Amino acid sequence: MFFGGKRRYQVELLGSEKLRRIARPVGVVDDSIRELAENMICTMEVFNGIGLAAPQVGVDLRLIVLDVPEDSRSEAGSPGEDALLGTFPRAFINPEIVSYSGAQVPYNEGCLSVPDIFAEVIRPEKIVWRAADLDGKVIEYECGGLLARCIMHETDHLDGRIFVDLLSDAEKQRIAAKMERLNKFGARHNYVRYKKSL
């Protein structure tokens, strides 16, 4: 959609029923999937994100895009960080988490669908995940650090989960007023936020 020569991008907000659907697997990677991936990467960049899932742009397909900073490598490092950091932004088809580490770590997460709200989420420190790229190449890596967290966060979106669902009661209470304001804003704007291209 274009306005005044600039393209307008949109992201579904918390409260949108589209964020709660279970996304469908991608079958054939055709031009429509490549176009969707390109639009998602542009949307992620316009909204200053490091990850985005197709349900966040209103599409119930198992597709995510990532743009995790190269300098986010964890102290311990991981094969996935070594292989992937520095190659973003990229799209991944039908991502799945194969296994989780036993160790759990806290981190302040945010989300383009829950703007300006950050809260501590406890997640596994490392994961093994598998996905395909737009050329059909299947990758499988152990990942840690911010990369692992971003993959878990975006994969949650494909199963209708949002990071605020995972918060402790104390964290939910801490952000309750902000959540109420976001809900009121969302209700007035059909649970969608817009931004023009830069």
PDB file of C-alpha atoms in Angstrom:
ATOM      1  CA  MET A   1       0.000   0.000   0.000  1.00  0.00           C
ATOM      2  CA  PHE A   2       1.466   3.399  -1.010  1.00  0.00           C
ATOM      3  CA  PHE A   3       0.802   6.818   0.547  1.00  0.00           C
ATOM      4  CA  GLY A   4       2.467  10.001  -0.729  1.00  0.00           C
ATOM      5  CA  GLY A   5       5.050   7.983  -2.649  1.00  0.00           C
ATOM      6  CA  LYS A   6       5.953   5.925   0.408  1.00  0.00           C
ATOM      7  CA  ARG A   7       4.900   2.389   1.108  1.00  0.00           C
ATOM      8  CA  ARG A   8       2.921   1.731   4.276  1.00  0.00           C
ATOM      9  CA  TYR A   9       3.722  -1.372   6.307  1.00  0.00           C
ATOM     10  CA  GLN A  10       1.596  -2.940   9.007  1.00  0.00           C
ATOM     11  CA  VAL A  11       1.993  -5.217  12.009  1.00  0.00           C
ATOM     12  CA  GLU A  12      -0.784  -6.969  13.906  1.00  0.00           C
ATOM     13  CA  LEU A  13      -1.064  -5.842  17.529  1.00  0.00           C
ATOM     14  CA  LEU A  14      -1.697  -7.878  20.661  1.00  0.00           C
ATOM     15  CA  GLY A  15      -5.453  -8.458  20.678  1.00  0.00           C
ATOM     16  CA  SER A  16      -5.588  -9.383  16.987  1.00  0.00           C
ATOM     17  CA  GLU A  17      -7.088 -12.835  16.492  1.00  0.00           C
ATOM     18  CA  LYS A  18      -4.566 -13.383  13.668  1.00  0.00           C
ATOM     19  CA  LEU A  19      -1.786 -13.608  16.254  1.00  0.00           C
ATOM     20  CA  ARG A  20      -3.519 -16.519  17.994  1.00  0.00           C
ATOM     21  CA  ARG A  21      -3.905 -18.838  15.007  1.00  0.00           C
ATOM     22  CA  ILE A  22      -1.692 -21.876  14.476  1.00  0.00           C
ATOM     23  CA  ALA A  23       0.233 -21.163  11.284  1.00  0.00           C
ATOM     24  CA  ARG A  24       0.112 -23.621   8.379  1.00  0.00           C
ATOM     25  CA  PRO A  25       3.268 -25.235   6.975  1.00  0.00           C
ATOM     26  CA  VAL A  26       4.641 -23.725   3.794  1.00  0.00           C
ATOM     27  CA  GLY A  27       4.397 -26.193   0.915  1.00  0.00           C
ATOM     28  CA  VAL A  28       6.044 -24.992  -2.271  1.00  0.00           C
ATOM     29  CA  VAL A  29       8.340 -21.964  -2.111  1.00  0.00           C
ATOM     30  CA  ASP A  30       7.106 -19.954  -5.073  1.00  0.00           C
ATOM     31  CA  ASP A  31       7.158 -16.272  -6.046  1.00  0.00           C
ATOM     32  CA  SER A  32       4.344 -15.454  -3.627  1.00  0.00           C
ATOM     33  CA  ILE A  33       6.363 -16.853  -0.705  1.00  0.00           C
ATOM     34  CA  ARG A  34       9.477 -14.980  -1.809  1.00  0.00           C
ATOM     35  CA  GLU A  35       7.447 -11.777  -2.105  1.00  0.00           C
ATOM     36  CA  LEU A  36       5.986 -12.332   1.369  1.00  0.00           C
ATOM     37  CA  ALA A  37       9.482 -12.885   2.787  1.00  0.00           C
ATOM     38  CA  GLU A  38      10.744  -9.704   1.131  1.00  0.00           C
ATOM     39  CA  ASN A  39       7.788  -7.727   2.485  1.00  0.00           C
ATOM     40  CA  MET A  40       8.394  -9.152   5.969  1.00  0.00           C
ATOM     41  CA  ILE A  41      12.069  -8.172   5.890  1.00  0.00           C
ATOM     42  CA  CYS A  42      11.110  -4.635   4.850  1.00  0.00           C
ATOM     43  CA  THR A  43       8.458  -4.507   7.575  1.00  0.00           C
ATOM     44  CA  MET A  44      10.939  -5.729  10.183  1.00  0.00           C
ATOM     45  CA  GLU A  45      13.418  -3.041   9.130  1.00  0.00           C
ATOM     46  CA  VAL A  46      10.852  -0.213   9.051  1.00  0.00           C
ATOM     47  CA  PHE A  47       9.687  -1.120  12.558  1.00  0.00           C
ATOM     48  CA  ASN A  48      13.303  -1.576  13.798  1.00  0.00           C
ATOM     49  CA  GLY A  49      12.900  -5.251  14.712  1.00  0.00           C
ATOM     50  CA  ILE A  50      15.318  -8.167  14.731  1.00  0.00           C
ATOM     51  CA  GLY A  51      12.710 -10.823  13.968  1.00  0.00           C
ATOM     52  CA  LEU A  52       9.220 -11.135  12.542  1.00  0.00           C
ATOM     53  CA  ALA A  53       6.819 -14.029  11.975  1.00  0.00           C
ATOM     54  CA  ALA A  54       4.237 -14.234   9.190  1.00  0.00           C
ATOM     55  CA  PRO A  55       1.242 -14.104  11.602  1.00  0.00           C
ATOM     56  CA  GLN A  56       2.461 -10.659  12.662  1.00  0.00           C
ATOM     57  CA  VAL A  57       1.697  -9.413   9.153  1.00  0.00           C
ATOM     58  CA  GLY A  58      -1.613 -11.275   9.123  1.00  0.00           C
ATOM     59  CA  VAL A  59      -0.499 -14.390   7.214  1.00  0.00           C
ATOM     60  CA  ASP A  60      -0.934 -17.808   8.838  1.00  0.00           C
ATOM     61  CA  LEU A  61       2.119 -19.502   7.323  1.00  0.00           C
ATOM     62  CA  ARG A  62       5.190 -20.951   9.035  1.00  0.00           C
ATOM     63  CA  LEU A  63       7.664 -18.354   7.831  1.00  0.00           C
ATOM     64  CA  ILE A  64       9.958 -16.139   9.900  1.00  0.00           C
ATOM     65  CA  VAL A  65      12.576 -13.532   9.092  1.00  0.00           C
ATOM     66  CA  LEU A  66      15.577 -12.724  11.284  1.00  0.00           C
ATOM     67  CA  ASP A  67      18.041  -9.843  11.475  1.00  0.00           C
ATOM     68  CA  VAL A  68      19.929 -10.627  14.674  1.00  0.00           C
ATOM     69  CA  PRO A  69      22.976  -8.330  15.056  1.00  0.00           C
ATOM     70  CA  GLU A  70      26.359  -9.874  14.344  1.00  0.00           C
ATOM     71  CA  ASP A  71      27.774  -8.436  17.579  1.00  0.00           C
ATOM     72  CA  SER A  72      25.188 -10.314  19.702  1.00  0.00           C
ATOM     73  CA  ARG A  73      27.306 -13.483  19.821  1.00  0.00           C
ATOM     74  CA  SER A  74      27.139 -15.149  23.241  1.00  0.00           C
ATOM     75  CA  GLU A  75      30.278 -15.635  25.342  1.00  0.00           C
ATOM     76  CA  ALA A  76      30.226 -19.384  24.915  1.00  0.00           C
ATOM     77  CA  GLY A  77      29.309 -19.155  21.241  1.00  0.00           C
ATOM     78  CA  SER A  78      27.498 -21.884  19.327  1.00  0.00           C
ATOM     79  CA  PRO A  79      27.696 -23.499  15.871  1.00  0.00           C
ATOM     80  CA  GLY A  80      24.526 -21.678  14.814  1.00  0.00           C
ATOM     81  CA  GLU A  81      25.886 -18.288  15.842  1.00  0.00           C
ATOM     82  CA  ASP A  82      29.134 -19.038  13.980  1.00  0.00           C
ATOM     83  CA  ALA A  83      27.260 -20.035  10.820  1.00  0.00           C
ATOM     84  CA  LEU A  84      24.406 -17.531  10.781  1.00  0.00           C
ATOM     85  CA  LEU A  85      25.402 -14.256  12.442  1.00  0.00           C
ATOM     86  CA  GLY A  86      26.550 -11.913   9.726  1.00  0.00           C
ATOM     87  CA  THR A  87      24.289 -13.482   7.073  1.00  0.00           C
ATOM     88  CA  PHE A  88      21.088 -11.624   8.029  1.00  0.00           C
ATOM     89  CA  PRO A  89      18.490 -10.497   7.137  1.00  0.00           C
ATOM     90  CA  ARG A  90      17.190 -13.891   6.006  1.00  0.00           C
ATOM     91  CA  ALA A  91      13.927 -15.788   5.760  1.00  0.00           C
ATOM     92  CA  PHE A  92      13.353 -19.300   7.087  1.00  0.00           C
ATOM     93  CA  ILE A  93      10.602 -21.723   6.113  1.00  0.00           C
ATOM     94  CA  ASN A  94       8.874 -24.162   8.488  1.00  0.00           C
ATOM     95  CA  PRO A  95      11.258 -23.609  11.412  1.00  0.00           C
ATOM     96  CA  GLU A  96      11.084 -26.122  14.244  1.00  0.00           C
ATOM     97  CA  ILE A  97      12.898 -26.458  17.520  1.00  0.00           C
ATOM     98  CA  VAL A  98      14.300 -29.968  17.762  1.00  0.00           C
ATOM     99  CA  SER A  99      15.537 -29.790  21.364  1.00  0.00           C
ATOM    100  CA  TYR A 100      16.077 -27.410  24.276  1.00  0.00           C
ATOM    101  CA  SER A 101      18.904 -27.176  26.796  1.00  0.00           C
ATOM    102  CA  GLY A 102      18.147 -27.778  30.452  1.00  0.00           C
ATOM    103  CA  ALA A 103      19.651 -24.447  31.547  1.00  0.00           C
ATOM    104  CA  GLN A 104      17.208 -21.525  31.650  1.00  0.00           C
ATOM    105  CA  VAL A 105      18.158 -17.851  31.411  1.00  0.00           C
ATOM    106  CA  PRO A 106      16.201 -14.596  31.853  1.00  0.00           C
ATOM    107  CA  TYR A 107      16.203 -11.792  29.283  1.00  0.00           C
ATOM    108  CA  ASN A 108      14.166  -8.647  28.728  1.00  0.00           C
ATOM    109  CA  GLU A 109      12.107  -9.292  25.598  1.00  0.00           C
ATOM    110  CA  GLY A 110      10.035  -6.994  23.445  1.00  0.00           C
ATOM    111  CA  CYS A 111       7.889  -7.552  20.366  1.00  0.00           C
ATOM    112  CA  LEU A 112       6.751  -5.508  17.383  1.00  0.00           C
ATOM    113  CA  SER A 113       3.201  -6.674  18.146  1.00  0.00           C
ATOM    114  CA  VAL A 114       3.522  -5.457  21.746  1.00  0.00           C
ATOM    115  CA  PRO A 115       5.221  -2.087  21.134  1.00  0.00           C
ATOM    116  CA  ASP A 116       7.145  -0.227  23.854  1.00  0.00           C
ATOM    117  CA  ILE A 117       6.656  -2.998  26.424  1.00  0.00           C
ATOM    118  CA  PHE A 118       9.604  -5.052  27.656  1.00  0.00           C
ATOM    119  CA  ALA A 119       9.531  -7.788  30.278  1.00  0.00           C
ATOM    120  CA  GLU A 120      11.726 -10.558  31.621  1.00  0.00           C
ATOM    121  CA  VAL A 121      11.116 -13.935  29.997  1.00  0.00           C
ATOM    122  CA  ILE A 122      12.887 -17.103  31.122  1.00  0.00           C
ATOM    123  CA  ARG A 123      13.780 -19.418  28.249  1.00  0.00           C
ATOM    124  CA  PRO A 124      16.225 -22.261  27.583  1.00  0.00           C
ATOM    125  CA  GLU A 125      19.795 -21.054  27.106  1.00  0.00           C
ATOM    126  CA  LYS A 126      20.381 -23.120  23.960  1.00  0.00           C
ATOM    127  CA  ILE A 127      18.294 -24.870  21.331  1.00  0.00           C
ATOM    128  CA  VAL A 128      18.763 -27.097  18.318  1.00  0.00           C
ATOM    129  CA  TRP A 129      16.577 -25.890  15.487  1.00  0.00           C
ATOM    130  CA  ARG A 130      15.878 -26.868  11.906  1.00  0.00           C
ATOM    131  CA  ALA A 131      14.482 -24.832   9.006  1.00  0.00           C
ATOM    132  CA  ALA A 132      14.720 -24.399   5.249  1.00  0.00           C
ATOM    133  CA  ASP A 133      15.817 -21.283   3.417  1.00  0.00           C
ATOM    134  CA  LEU A 134      14.119 -19.823   0.357  1.00  0.00           C
ATOM    135  CA  ASP A 135      16.288 -22.014  -1.897  1.00  0.00           C
ATOM    136  CA  GLY A 136      15.069 -25.158  -0.159  1.00  0.00           C
ATOM    137  CA  LYS A 137      18.334 -25.826   1.678  1.00  0.00           C
ATOM    138  CA  VAL A 138      17.642 -27.380   5.097  1.00  0.00           C
ATOM    139  CA  ILE A 139      19.793 -26.175   7.976  1.00  0.00           C
ATOM    140  CA  GLU A 140      20.064 -27.561  11.495  1.00  0.00           C
ATOM    141  CA  TYR A 141      22.170 -25.903  14.196  1.00  0.00           C
ATOM    142  CA  GLU A 142      22.635 -25.615  17.897  1.00  0.00           C
ATOM    143  CA  CYS A 143      22.143 -21.946  18.745  1.00  0.00           C
ATOM    144  CA  GLY A 144      22.645 -19.863  21.851  1.00  0.00           C
ATOM    145  CA  GLY A 145      22.545 -16.227  22.874  1.00  0.00           C
ATOM    146  CA  LEU A 146      20.183 -13.673  21.361  1.00  0.00           C
ATOM    147  CA  LEU A 147      19.900 -15.770  18.194  1.00  0.00           C
ATOM    148  CA  ALA A 148      18.390 -18.716  20.094  1.00  0.00           C
ATOM    149  CA  ARG A 149      16.028 -16.417  21.959  1.00  0.00           C
ATOM    150  CA  CYS A 150      14.876 -14.720  18.776  1.00  0.00           C
ATOM    151  CA  ILE A 151      14.247 -18.088  17.092  1.00  0.00           C
ATOM    152  CA  MET A 152      12.183 -19.255  20.083  1.00  0.00           C
ATOM    153  CA  HIS A 153      10.251 -15.977  20.174  1.00  0.00           C
ATOM    154  CA  GLU A 154       9.384 -16.055  16.466  1.00  0.00           C
ATOM    155  CA  THR A 155       8.595 -19.778  16.464  1.00  0.00           C
ATOM    156  CA  ASP A 156       6.185 -19.139  19.352  1.00  0.00           C
ATOM    157  CA  HIS A 157       4.307 -16.727  17.070  1.00  0.00           C
ATOM    158  CA  LEU A 158       3.734 -19.577  14.611  1.00  0.00           C
ATOM    159  CA  ASP A 159       1.933 -21.477  17.370  1.00  0.00           C
ATOM    160  CA  GLY A 160      -0.202 -18.540  18.498  1.00  0.00           C
ATOM    161  CA  ARG A 161       1.971 -17.653  21.527  1.00  0.00           C
ATOM    162  CA  ILE A 162       3.223 -14.182  22.421  1.00  0.00           C
ATOM    163  CA  PHE A 163       6.016 -13.455  24.878  1.00  0.00           C
ATOM    164  CA  VAL A 164       3.631 -11.886  27.401  1.00  0.00           C
ATOM    165  CA  ASP A 165       1.971 -15.313  27.759  1.00  0.00           C
ATOM    166  CA  LEU A 166       5.198 -16.582  29.338  1.00  0.00           C
ATOM    167  CA  LEU A 167       5.619 -13.917  32.020  1.00  0.00           C
ATOM    168  CA  SER A 168       5.648 -14.503  35.755  1.00  0.00           C
ATOM    169  CA  ASP A 169       2.771 -13.066  37.767  1.00  0.00           C
ATOM    170  CA  ALA A 170       5.112 -10.371  39.081  1.00  0.00           C
ATOM    171  CA  GLU A 171       6.126  -9.306  35.567  1.00  0.00           C
ATOM    172  CA  LYS A 172       2.502  -9.291  34.402  1.00  0.00           C
ATOM    173  CA  GLN A 173       1.626  -7.030  37.327  1.00  0.00           C
ATOM    174  CA  ARG A 174       4.574  -4.731  36.615  1.00  0.00           C
ATOM    175  CA  ILE A 175       3.456  -4.051  33.027  1.00  0.00           C
ATOM    176  CA  ALA A 176      -0.319  -4.212  33.633  1.00  0.00           C
ATOM    177  CA  ALA A 177      -0.916  -0.482  33.122  1.00  0.00           C
ATOM    178  CA  LYS A 178       1.070  -0.436  29.869  1.00  0.00           C
ATOM    179  CA  MET A 179      -0.809  -3.495  28.654  1.00  0.00           C
ATOM    180  CA  GLU A 180      -4.117  -1.814  29.375  1.00  0.00           C
ATOM    181  CA  ARG A 181      -3.066   1.275  27.392  1.00  0.00           C
ATOM    182  CA  LEU A 182      -1.927  -0.927  24.494  1.00  0.00           C
ATOM    183  CA  ASN A 183      -5.253  -2.772  24.495  1.00  0.00           C
ATOM    184  CA  LYS A 184      -7.169   0.513  24.328  1.00  0.00           C
ATOM    185  CA  PHE A 185      -4.968   1.723  21.471  1.00  0.00           C
ATOM    186  CA  GLY A 186      -5.394  -1.594  19.661  1.00  0.00           C
ATOM    187  CA  ALA A 187      -9.180  -1.547  20.042  1.00  0.00           C
ATOM    188  CA  ARG A 188      -9.280   1.925  18.447  1.00  0.00           C
ATOM    189  CA  HIS A 189      -7.094   0.821  15.515  1.00  0.00           C
ATOM    190  CA  ASN A 190      -8.455  -2.670  14.776  1.00  0.00           C
ATOM    191  CA  TYR A 191      -5.345  -4.149  16.439  1.00  0.00           C
ATOM    192  CA  VAL A 192      -3.033  -3.044  13.634  1.00  0.00           C
ATOM    193  CA  ARG A 193      -0.220  -0.495  13.657  1.00  0.00           C
ATOM    194  CA  TYR A 194       1.105   1.198  10.527  1.00  0.00           C
ATOM    195  CA  LYS A 195       4.363   2.824   9.580  1.00  0.00           C
ATOM    196  CA  LYS A 196       5.543   4.384   6.323  1.00  0.00           C
ATOM    197  CA  SER A 197       8.771   3.331   4.672  1.00  0.00           C
ATOM    198  CA  LEU A 198      11.813   5.424   5.508  1.00  0.00           C
TER     199      LEU A 198
END
